[in-house]
C-alpha cells in the first residue's frame, strides 16, 4: 500500500448498498459509485469522516486496533484527549475514569492537553518570527492539514511548523518514563482517538518520519467497553484532574487561539473551513495573524468517533475548565523537560499533494481542460450524482481521465436515445455498470420500503 | 486556452468571481503555486478596479504553456493621469467604494509588482485597457 495514501476510513463492500449519500457529502469529491458500491479515491480522501457520519447502513469503517494489543507491552500508557472525560455524566468522577482505565489494563494514564502551553509558546514565536506568509494556520487538526495539501496547495506554506499536542504529549511522556527507568521498548503508547484523521496522522504522519505512538484505540469502542467498569471503579488513587483550565479548552473551538498573541480566528466545520481557505487563497483576508481550523463542527467534541452529543461533551469540558485553576506558566514536571520538547517540536516542511491537477504536464493538462469544457457544453449541470460522480464537473474530469463515459449521464442517455444513438437495453446496462446488477428491480427490503429491514 | 469574463461596474457582490474561477483553472493545470498567486492577485485587483471605477468591463485571459496573458478592457471615465494613478496610495475611488473597504490606492502598483509585463492605456471619457503577462516557471512538481 502506498504509504502516502494511507487512510483510516474504508468502505465495507459487503455492507455498502451503493446509495451514494456518502458521495454527496464528501468535501473533496473523493467518492464514486461503480458496480453498485461506493469507492474512495485515495489521492483525494482527507480522512475527515463526513462519509462515516452520513452512511445510513454503517458501511464505512474506521480502522481499529483491538484493546488486547496493549498487552504486547510491559508498560501501557493511555494517551487521553480531554474530550474523553466529557463523555461521562457528572456523577462519574475523573478518578473513576482513571481507575477504570487501569482496570482495563493500562498502567499509566496521561491527558494529552497537559503542557499545551509549550505548543502555544512555539506558535507565538513563529508568528513573531514572521518566517512564513500570513495568516498562519494551525497544525492541530490532521484533516485540515490534508485538506490543504490536497485542495489548497498554495496554502501549505502557511501551516505552522509546530507539532500538535498529541505528538508533544507522546514525546513528553516517553521522556518522563525513560528518566524514571522504564525501558523504551517495554513502553507502549496508545492514543484514544476521537476521529479517523488522527489515526491517519499517527499511522502515516506528515512532517515527521514515524510516530512515537504505538497504537490507536477508537474512542467509541473504548467508551462502550468501559461502561460497566467505570460505574464500579474506586474513588481512591490518582485522578485525571491534572490538566489546567485553559489546556482543557484546546480541543474545543476557540480554545487554541485564545492563547495566541495577535489577531486570530477560530473556524470549525469543514465547509466553513473550505469557504475561508478560498478567501485566503484569493488574498481577500488581511489583518489576521493566526487561524485555528477544525474539520468537525464543535471541533473535537464533534469528532466522528465521539459517542456523546457534541454540545453536551463541550459543555462538560467548559465546566471542568472553569472549575480547574489555571496557573500562569508550565507545571514543574513539564518545565523539567521543556528544552527537550522544544528541540523536538518542529514539523518538517509539509508538501502539497494537489489532487486538483489534471496532469503533471501543463500542456497535457490544458488539453484535458479544453476537452472538459467541451463536454460541459452537453452535461446539464444538475450535479444529480446519477452518473456515479458527485457533480457534472467531476464527471467531465472523470471522462477525460478515462474513468467514465458521457453515456454515464442519465440525461445524456435520454438525448442519445432520442437521436437513436443508444438503445434502451444499452442505457440500462450502463446504469447497471454504475449502480449494480438488478439494482432497479423491485426490492421491498430497502430503507423506507414495505418490508424495510 | 481562452477565457472571457464580463464585469459590471458597481457590482461588488460578485467582485472576485473571475479571479476565483481563473485560480481554480490554474490549479487544475498544475501551474506552480508562486505563479498562480501572482496572477490571481493581479487579476483580483484589476477586477476590483473595473467594479470600482468603470461602467462595464471585459476580461480576456489566454493561458499558454509558457505564459498567461490578461487583457482587461472597460468602458468608463478613463484615467486622466496614469503616472498619478500608479502612485501608491493615490485613489480616485468614490466615497461609497471606500466605505466598502476598497480604494486604498494600491491596486495598480500591486498589479505592476506581480506581473512580468504591464501595459496601461486610457482615454478620458471612453475607457481603460490594461494588459499584463505572467511567465510561468518551467519546473513544477
XYZ file of C-alpha atoms in Angstrom:
594
model
C 0.000 0.000 0.000
C 1.280 3.409 -0.902
C 2.203 4.963 2.432
C 1.472 8.392 1.057
C -2.184 7.496 0.708
C -2.794 5.572 3.906
C -6.351 6.101 5.067
C -8.146 5.160 8.234
C -11.565 5.286 6.567
C -12.693 2.288 4.489
C -15.887 1.199 2.779
C -17.015 -2.312 3.593
C -18.374 -3.506 0.235
C -20.314 -6.320 1.892
C -22.442 -3.778 3.695
C -22.495 -0.899 1.191
C -25.812 -0.558 -0.666
C -24.498 1.977 -3.187
C -26.947 4.697 -2.150
C -24.361 7.454 -2.922
C -25.200 9.530 0.158
C -21.507 9.491 1.104
C -20.555 10.710 -2.349
C -22.780 13.773 -1.978
C -21.258 14.885 1.320
C -17.585 14.262 0.643
C -15.912 17.696 0.803
C -13.106 16.759 -1.580
C -15.298 14.842 -4.079
C -13.301 11.740 -3.292
C -16.067 9.166 -3.720
C -17.509 7.500 -6.835
C -20.086 4.791 -7.272
C -19.164 1.875 -9.509
C -20.775 -1.541 -9.770
C -23.212 -0.654 -7.058
C -20.590 0.191 -4.440
C -19.078 3.418 -3.214
C -15.332 3.702 -3.762
C -12.927 6.175 -2.174
C -10.303 7.804 -4.390
C -7.157 7.578 -2.283
C -5.455 10.669 -3.560
C -8.401 12.899 -2.656
C -9.502 11.457 0.693
C -8.516 13.533 3.725
C -9.930 11.178 6.408
C -12.387 13.783 7.645
C -15.037 11.078 8.076
C -18.027 13.025 6.733
C -18.892 9.882 4.781
C -18.837 7.878 8.013
C -21.344 10.271 9.569
C -23.696 10.064 6.625
C -23.749 6.380 5.742
C -27.225 5.032 6.565
C -26.084 1.411 6.862
C -22.751 1.884 8.683
C -20.805 0.516 5.747
C -17.970 2.916 6.368
C -15.493 1.590 8.865
C -12.735 3.274 10.746
C -9.556 1.303 11.139
C -9.222 -0.057 14.607
C -6.654 -1.696 16.881
C -8.021 -4.166 19.399
C -7.621 -3.257 23.069
C -5.790 -6.568 23.611
C -2.786 -5.358 21.624
C -1.725 -3.111 24.507
C -0.634 -6.232 26.363
C 2.271 -6.612 23.947
C 3.935 -4.078 26.223
C 5.003 -4.178 29.838
C 4.129 -0.521 30.384
C 0.914 0.585 28.765
C 0.156 4.296 28.546
C -3.308 5.578 27.675
C -2.941 8.927 25.892
C -6.298 10.520 26.529
C -7.700 13.582 24.857
C -9.630 15.726 27.370
C -12.723 15.133 25.239
C -12.846 11.659 26.731
C -13.671 12.982 30.176
C -16.558 14.900 28.629
C -18.221 11.644 27.578
C -19.244 10.711 31.092
C -22.095 12.195 33.125
C -21.223 14.353 36.124
C -21.810 11.508 38.604
C -18.721 9.770 37.260
C -15.675 11.414 38.796
C -12.370 11.766 36.933
C -10.724 9.449 39.489
C -13.184 6.738 38.499
C -12.343 7.170 34.812
C -8.678 6.862 35.711
C -9.226 3.734 37.775
C -11.426 2.127 35.164
C -8.681 2.572 32.585
C -6.204 0.934 34.939
C -8.626 -1.919 35.419
C -8.860 -2.390 31.665
C -5.099 -2.902 31.555
C -3.374 0.429 31.165
C -0.553 1.125 33.596
C -0.375 4.880 33.053
C -2.927 7.467 32.006
C -1.935 10.829 30.534
C -4.173 13.533 29.153
C -2.592 14.921 26.008
C -3.572 18.525 26.626
C -1.199 18.724 29.588
C 1.614 21.052 28.640
C -0.071 22.628 25.626
C 1.422 25.833 27.000
C 4.613 24.871 25.173
C 2.760 24.499 21.878
C 1.188 27.959 22.328
C 4.589 29.457 23.105
C 6.089 27.934 19.974
C 3.145 29.088 17.865
C 3.525 32.632 19.178
C 7.241 32.540 18.499
C 6.752 31.506 14.886
C 4.159 34.250 14.435
C 6.617 36.748 15.862
C 9.485 35.499 13.679
C 7.327 36.040 10.591
C 9.191 33.453 8.584
C 6.166 32.399 6.561
C 3.284 34.164 4.842
C 0.307 35.094 6.964
C -2.199 34.094 8.129
C -0.536 31.198 9.891
C -2.615 28.054 10.025
C -2.603 25.707 12.992
C -1.415 22.137 12.506
C -3.727 20.857 15.234
C -6.299 19.140 13.005
C -4.835 16.464 10.703
C -7.874 16.535 8.408
C -7.278 20.235 7.782
C -3.587 19.665 7.069
C -4.561 17.053 4.499
C -7.336 19.255 3.099
C -4.783 21.983 2.467
C -2.248 19.589 0.931
C -4.859 18.140 -1.416
C -7.127 21.070 -2.325
C -5.290 24.220 -1.286
C -1.662 23.536 -2.193
C -0.973 27.273 -2.371
C -1.522 27.482 1.375
C 0.801 24.684 2.513
C 3.449 27.257 3.336
C 1.044 28.965 5.768
C 0.980 25.922 8.039
C 2.918 26.425 11.256
C 5.846 24.087 11.820
C 4.757 23.085 15.304
C 3.767 19.571 16.301
C 0.237 19.217 17.638
C -0.420 18.479 21.354
C -0.833 14.731 20.861
C 2.690 14.401 19.429
C 4.190 16.676 22.075
C 2.413 14.681 24.786
C 3.819 11.445 23.379
C 7.326 12.948 23.380
C 6.898 14.192 26.934
C 5.522 11.012 28.437
C 8.189 8.875 26.760
C 10.920 11.120 28.076
C 9.411 11.214 31.533
C 9.042 7.435 31.777
C 12.554 6.902 30.412
C 14.014 9.138 33.101
C 12.051 7.052 35.610
C 13.880 3.979 34.392
C 11.188 2.408 32.181
C 12.729 0.956 29.026
C 11.593 2.421 25.734
C 10.968 -0.938 24.081
C 8.825 -2.083 27.018
C 6.644 1.028 26.874
C 3.633 1.246 24.603
C 1.785 4.498 23.964
C -1.836 4.219 22.881
C -3.891 7.128 21.737
C -7.634 7.093 22.364
C -8.794 8.734 19.187
C -11.876 10.899 18.601
C -11.577 10.659 14.829
C -10.182 8.942 11.753
C -7.889 11.811 10.787
C -5.868 11.401 13.978
C -5.444 7.699 13.195
C -4.107 8.569 9.747
C -1.812 11.161 11.329
C -0.330 8.530 13.627
C -0.103 5.635 11.160
C 1.111 7.763 8.280
C 2.440 11.043 9.649
C 3.185 14.080 7.548
C 6.015 16.278 8.652
C 7.867 13.563 10.536
C 9.224 10.098 9.817
C 7.422 7.954 12.317
C 5.068 8.477 15.142
C 6.043 7.967 18.780
C 2.698 6.282 19.365
C 2.361 2.505 19.137
C -1.355 2.047 18.641
C -4.697 3.752 18.355
C -7.919 2.794 20.099
C -11.217 4.205 18.908
C -12.935 6.346 21.489
C -16.398 4.934 20.925
C -15.191 1.331 21.317
C -13.292 2.118 24.485
C -16.170 4.106 25.915
C -18.568 1.205 25.459
C -16.096 -1.288 26.880
C -15.721 0.907 29.943
C -19.407 1.342 30.731
C -19.656 -1.469 33.245
C -16.191 -0.930 34.754
C -16.408 2.812 35.317
C -19.583 2.750 37.405
C -17.944 0.489 39.962
C -14.451 1.903 39.730
C -12.963 3.038 43.014
C -12.682 6.596 44.294
C -9.121 6.242 45.511
C -5.901 6.911 43.749
C -4.710 9.232 41.056
C -7.198 11.299 39.180
C -7.440 12.909 35.760
C -7.601 16.471 37.056
C -4.040 17.305 36.213
C -4.783 19.381 33.173
C -5.358 23.100 33.703
C -8.355 25.141 32.723
C -7.089 26.716 29.554
C -5.371 23.494 28.456
C -8.660 21.593 28.658
C -10.217 24.095 26.239
C -7.742 23.347 23.433
C -9.876 20.669 21.767
C -12.893 22.982 21.746
C -13.485 25.738 19.208
C -11.610 28.861 20.202
C -9.600 27.141 22.927
C -6.407 27.091 20.926
C -6.482 30.590 19.557
C -7.225 32.073 22.991
C -3.509 31.692 23.720
C -2.330 33.481 20.602
C -0.779 36.933 20.787
C -2.104 38.731 17.757
C -5.308 38.656 15.779
C -6.825 35.229 15.265
C -9.948 33.414 14.157
C -11.410 30.044 15.103
C -13.302 28.234 12.353
C -14.946 24.853 12.743
C -16.863 22.648 10.342
C -15.256 21.522 7.108
C -17.493 23.558 4.819
C -16.757 26.710 6.797
C -13.055 25.982 6.650
C -13.144 25.388 2.896
C -15.006 28.652 2.268
C -12.487 30.533 4.377
C -9.462 28.891 2.762
C -10.790 30.019 -0.637
C -10.837 33.578 0.645
C -7.305 33.284 1.994
C -6.078 31.926 -1.334
C -7.631 34.901 -3.113
C -5.881 37.132 -0.594
C -9.240 38.639 0.332
C -8.446 38.453 4.052
C -5.963 40.762 5.706
C -5.088 41.563 9.279
C -5.342 38.009 10.593
C -2.209 36.507 12.125
C -3.433 33.048 13.090
C -6.172 30.642 12.110
C -7.454 27.846 14.296
C -9.288 25.500 11.936
C -11.018 22.225 12.752
C -12.833 19.925 10.343
C -15.556 18.987 12.819
C -18.432 21.108 13.998
C -17.644 21.944 17.658
C -14.055 20.818 16.991
C -13.027 17.560 18.686
C -16.243 17.393 20.725
C -17.823 16.679 17.332
C -15.288 14.055 16.256
C -16.724 11.127 14.315
C -15.772 8.562 16.961
C -17.027 10.601 19.903
C -20.033 8.826 21.385
C -21.627 11.675 23.358
C -23.631 14.526 21.886
C -21.094 17.202 20.900
C -22.816 20.056 22.738
C -23.110 18.082 25.968
C -19.476 16.998 25.761
C -18.294 20.553 25.051
C -20.368 21.911 27.928
C -18.892 19.377 30.353
C -15.419 20.344 29.265
C -16.211 24.018 29.685
C -17.419 23.369 33.226
C -14.379 21.267 34.008
C -12.107 24.035 32.698
C -13.915 26.646 34.774
C -13.547 24.621 37.946
C -9.845 23.909 37.435
C -7.465 26.664 38.383
C -5.162 27.970 35.709
C -1.716 28.776 36.945
C 0.478 31.047 34.902
C 3.176 29.132 33.091
C 4.035 25.474 32.783
C 3.975 22.933 35.584
C 7.294 21.927 37.128
C 7.007 18.483 35.607
C 6.777 19.835 32.091
C 9.410 22.503 32.776
C 11.886 19.755 33.640
C 11.717 18.537 30.055
C 10.955 21.825 28.335
C 14.247 22.098 26.471
C 13.967 18.572 25.093
C 10.395 19.165 23.992
C 11.176 22.449 22.264
C 14.125 20.852 20.474
C 11.863 18.144 19.058
C 8.817 20.252 18.377
C 9.405 21.179 14.785
C 7.416 19.590 11.982
C 9.323 19.018 8.779
C 8.267 21.020 5.749
C 4.839 19.830 4.670
C 4.468 19.232 0.967
C 1.433 19.845 -1.200
C -0.065 16.861 -2.993
C -2.658 18.551 -5.120
C -5.448 16.267 -6.289
C -6.826 19.094 -8.389
C -4.248 18.930 -11.127
C -5.401 17.247 -14.317
C -1.899 16.220 -15.277
C 1.661 16.782 -14.139
C 2.431 18.170 -17.558
C 0.825 21.569 -18.060
C 0.383 21.165 -21.810
C -1.428 17.845 -21.371
C -3.446 19.365 -18.525
C -4.551 22.156 -20.846
C -5.650 19.626 -23.474
C -7.696 17.787 -20.885
C -9.222 21.004 -19.627
C -10.236 22.018 -23.153
C -11.962 18.671 -23.602
C -13.641 19.013 -20.206
C -15.043 22.397 -21.120
C -16.381 20.965 -24.397
C -18.036 18.119 -22.513
C -19.620 20.642 -20.150
C -21.407 22.120 -23.154
C -23.514 18.968 -23.124
C -23.858 17.964 -19.471
C -26.917 19.525 -17.833
C -25.236 20.944 -14.688
C -27.712 19.381 -12.244
C -24.989 17.701 -10.166
C -27.507 14.937 -9.501
C -24.943 12.158 -8.999
C -26.818 9.769 -11.276
C -23.628 9.064 -13.218
C -21.795 7.873 -10.109
C -19.757 11.085 -9.860
C -20.729 13.826 -7.425
C -21.035 16.710 -9.915
C -21.162 17.287 -13.655
C -17.701 18.890 -13.498
C -16.435 15.808 -11.698
C -17.922 13.576 -14.411
C -16.309 15.660 -17.160
C -12.970 15.279 -15.388
C -13.522 11.526 -14.912
C -14.255 11.244 -18.633
C -11.062 12.982 -19.783
C -9.047 10.875 -17.334
C -10.510 7.755 -18.919
C -12.542 6.710 -15.892
C -16.052 7.338 -17.189
C -18.039 7.998 -20.340
C -20.510 10.702 -21.303
C -23.146 7.984 -21.565
C -22.979 7.571 -17.777
C -25.088 10.719 -17.531
C -28.728 9.597 -17.361
C -29.900 12.790 -19.061
C -27.408 12.335 -21.894
C -28.734 8.810 -22.277
C -32.222 10.188 -22.885
C -30.916 12.596 -25.529
C -28.889 9.840 -27.159
C -31.897 7.511 -27.140
C -33.999 10.204 -28.799
C -31.348 10.559 -31.500
C -31.228 6.788 -31.876
C -27.590 6.733 -30.817
C -28.255 4.477 -27.839
C -30.657 1.619 -27.332
C -32.737 1.294 -24.183
C -31.031 -2.013 -23.385
C -27.616 -0.424 -23.646
C -28.678 2.505 -21.462
C -29.893 0.120 -18.770
C -26.699 -1.881 -18.920
C -24.710 1.313 -18.367
C -26.840 2.072 -15.320
C -26.194 -1.457 -14.046
C -22.457 -0.980 -14.540
C -22.583 2.016 -12.222
C -25.287 1.101 -9.734
C -25.032 -2.683 -9.743
C -26.893 -5.543 -11.365
C -30.623 -5.768 -10.708
C -30.410 -2.550 -8.762
C -33.589 -1.214 -10.328
C -35.533 -4.451 -9.668
C -38.331 -4.320 -7.132
C -36.927 -4.801 -3.611
C -39.159 -4.220 -0.625
C -36.279 -4.589 1.833
C -34.903 -1.153 1.036
C -34.882 1.651 3.585
C -38.353 3.138 3.680
C -39.897 0.321 1.663
C -42.748 -2.015 2.576
C -40.640 -4.699 4.175
C -37.814 -2.478 5.373
C -35.051 -4.320 7.190
C -6.777 28.275 -23.839
C -9.038 31.312 -23.775
C -11.369 32.506 -21.035
C -13.645 35.527 -21.008
C -15.482 37.280 -18.191
C -17.778 40.288 -18.023
C -17.774 42.649 -15.082
C -20.498 45.154 -14.272
C -19.372 48.448 -12.802
C -20.576 48.886 -9.232
C -21.256 45.186 -8.713
C -19.363 44.384 -5.537
C -21.355 41.265 -4.731
C -19.637 39.272 -7.447
C -16.292 41.020 -7.441
C -13.547 38.443 -7.285
C -15.538 35.733 -9.050
C -13.488 35.962 -12.239
C -10.134 35.737 -10.455
C -11.536 32.910 -8.332
C -12.509 30.887 -11.402
C -9.191 31.528 -13.089
C -7.443 30.415 -9.915
C -9.354 27.126 -9.915
C -8.403 26.509 -13.543
C -4.741 27.340 -12.954
C -4.664 24.888 -10.058
C -6.114 22.185 -12.295
C -3.469 22.949 -14.905
C -0.768 22.325 -12.305
C 0.757 25.774 -12.757
C 3.291 26.404 -9.988
C 1.807 27.965 -6.834
C 4.010 31.049 -6.898
C 2.893 31.985 -10.407
C -0.738 31.316 -9.546
C -0.581 33.644 -6.557
C 0.866 36.497 -8.618
C -1.668 36.069 -11.411
C -4.639 35.785 -9.062
C -3.631 38.823 -7.010
C -3.202 40.911 -10.182
C -6.451 39.708 -11.669
C -8.335 40.354 -8.449
C -7.029 43.915 -8.150
C -7.800 44.610 -11.805
C -11.300 43.174 -11.423
C -11.908 45.412 -8.411
C -10.754 48.409 -10.445
C -13.412 47.758 -13.061
C -16.116 47.341 -10.426
C -14.961 50.457 -8.576
C -14.403 52.871 -11.448
C -15.866 51.690 -14.751
C -19.366 51.168 -16.138
C -18.633 47.830 -17.718
C -15.560 45.699 -18.499
C -14.414 42.557 -20.230
C -11.608 40.328 -19.033
C -9.828 38.090 -21.534
C -7.401 35.512 -20.261
C -5.177 33.460 -22.562
C -3.371 30.553 -20.961
C -0.375 29.166 -22.777
C 2.172 26.671 -21.501
C 4.829 29.358 -21.130
C 2.755 32.344 -20.004
C -0.620 33.728 -19.042
C -1.830 36.857 -20.852
C -4.583 39.022 -19.418
C -6.353 41.889 -21.119
C -8.959 43.992 -19.343
C -10.945 46.466 -21.419
C -13.521 48.706 -19.860
C -15.977 51.406 -20.784
C -15.644 54.066 -18.185
C -14.451 57.553 -17.288
C -10.847 56.665 -18.116
C -7.694 57.721 -16.258
C -6.659 61.367 -16.747
C -3.132 60.982 -15.307
C -1.646 57.500 -15.471
C 1.535 58.384 -13.567
C -0.550 59.684 -10.688
C -2.748 56.586 -10.762
C 0.369 54.396 -10.470
C 1.401 56.118 -7.248
C 0.899 54.040 -4.133
C -1.879 55.432 -2.012
C -3.380 57.642 -4.718
C -7.027 56.793 -5.267
C -9.958 58.288 -7.109
C -12.428 55.830 -5.609
C -15.809 57.263 -4.645
C -16.930 57.589 -1.034
C -19.292 54.654 -1.480
C -16.490 52.421 -2.718
C -14.185 53.454 0.115
C -16.889 52.675 2.629
C -16.896 49.128 1.349
C -13.244 48.823 2.225
C -11.800 49.324 -1.233
C -9.977 52.298 -2.712
C -6.709 52.163 -0.799
C -4.872 53.239 -3.923
C -2.651 50.144 -4.071
C -4.336 48.281 -6.936
C -2.273 49.353 -9.938
C 1.094 49.336 -8.133
C 0.255 45.847 -6.790
C -0.512 44.620 -10.289
C 2.737 46.047 -11.648
C 4.657 44.326 -8.867
C 3.053 40.974 -9.529
C 3.308 40.851 -13.315
C 6.143 40.444 -15.801
C 4.865 42.843 -18.472
C 2.462 45.697 -17.788
C 0.724 47.992 -20.261
C -1.876 50.578 -19.301
C -3.702 52.776 -21.831
C -6.630 55.056 -21.271
C -8.813 57.657 -22.935
C -10.770 60.062 -20.777
C -14.485 59.760 -21.420
C -14.073 56.412 -23.153
C -12.336 53.793 -21.028
C -9.186 51.971 -19.989
C -7.297 48.960 -21.269
C -4.881 47.098 -19.065
C -2.748 44.242 -20.420
C -0.306 42.155 -18.472
C 1.599 38.911 -18.812
C 2.994 36.452 -16.317
C 5.672 33.998 -17.384
C 5.287 30.539 -15.979
C 8.092 28.592 -14.307
C 9.098 25.513 -16.259
C 9.944 23.409 -13.252
C 6.893 22.358 -11.286
C 6.476 19.196 -9.278
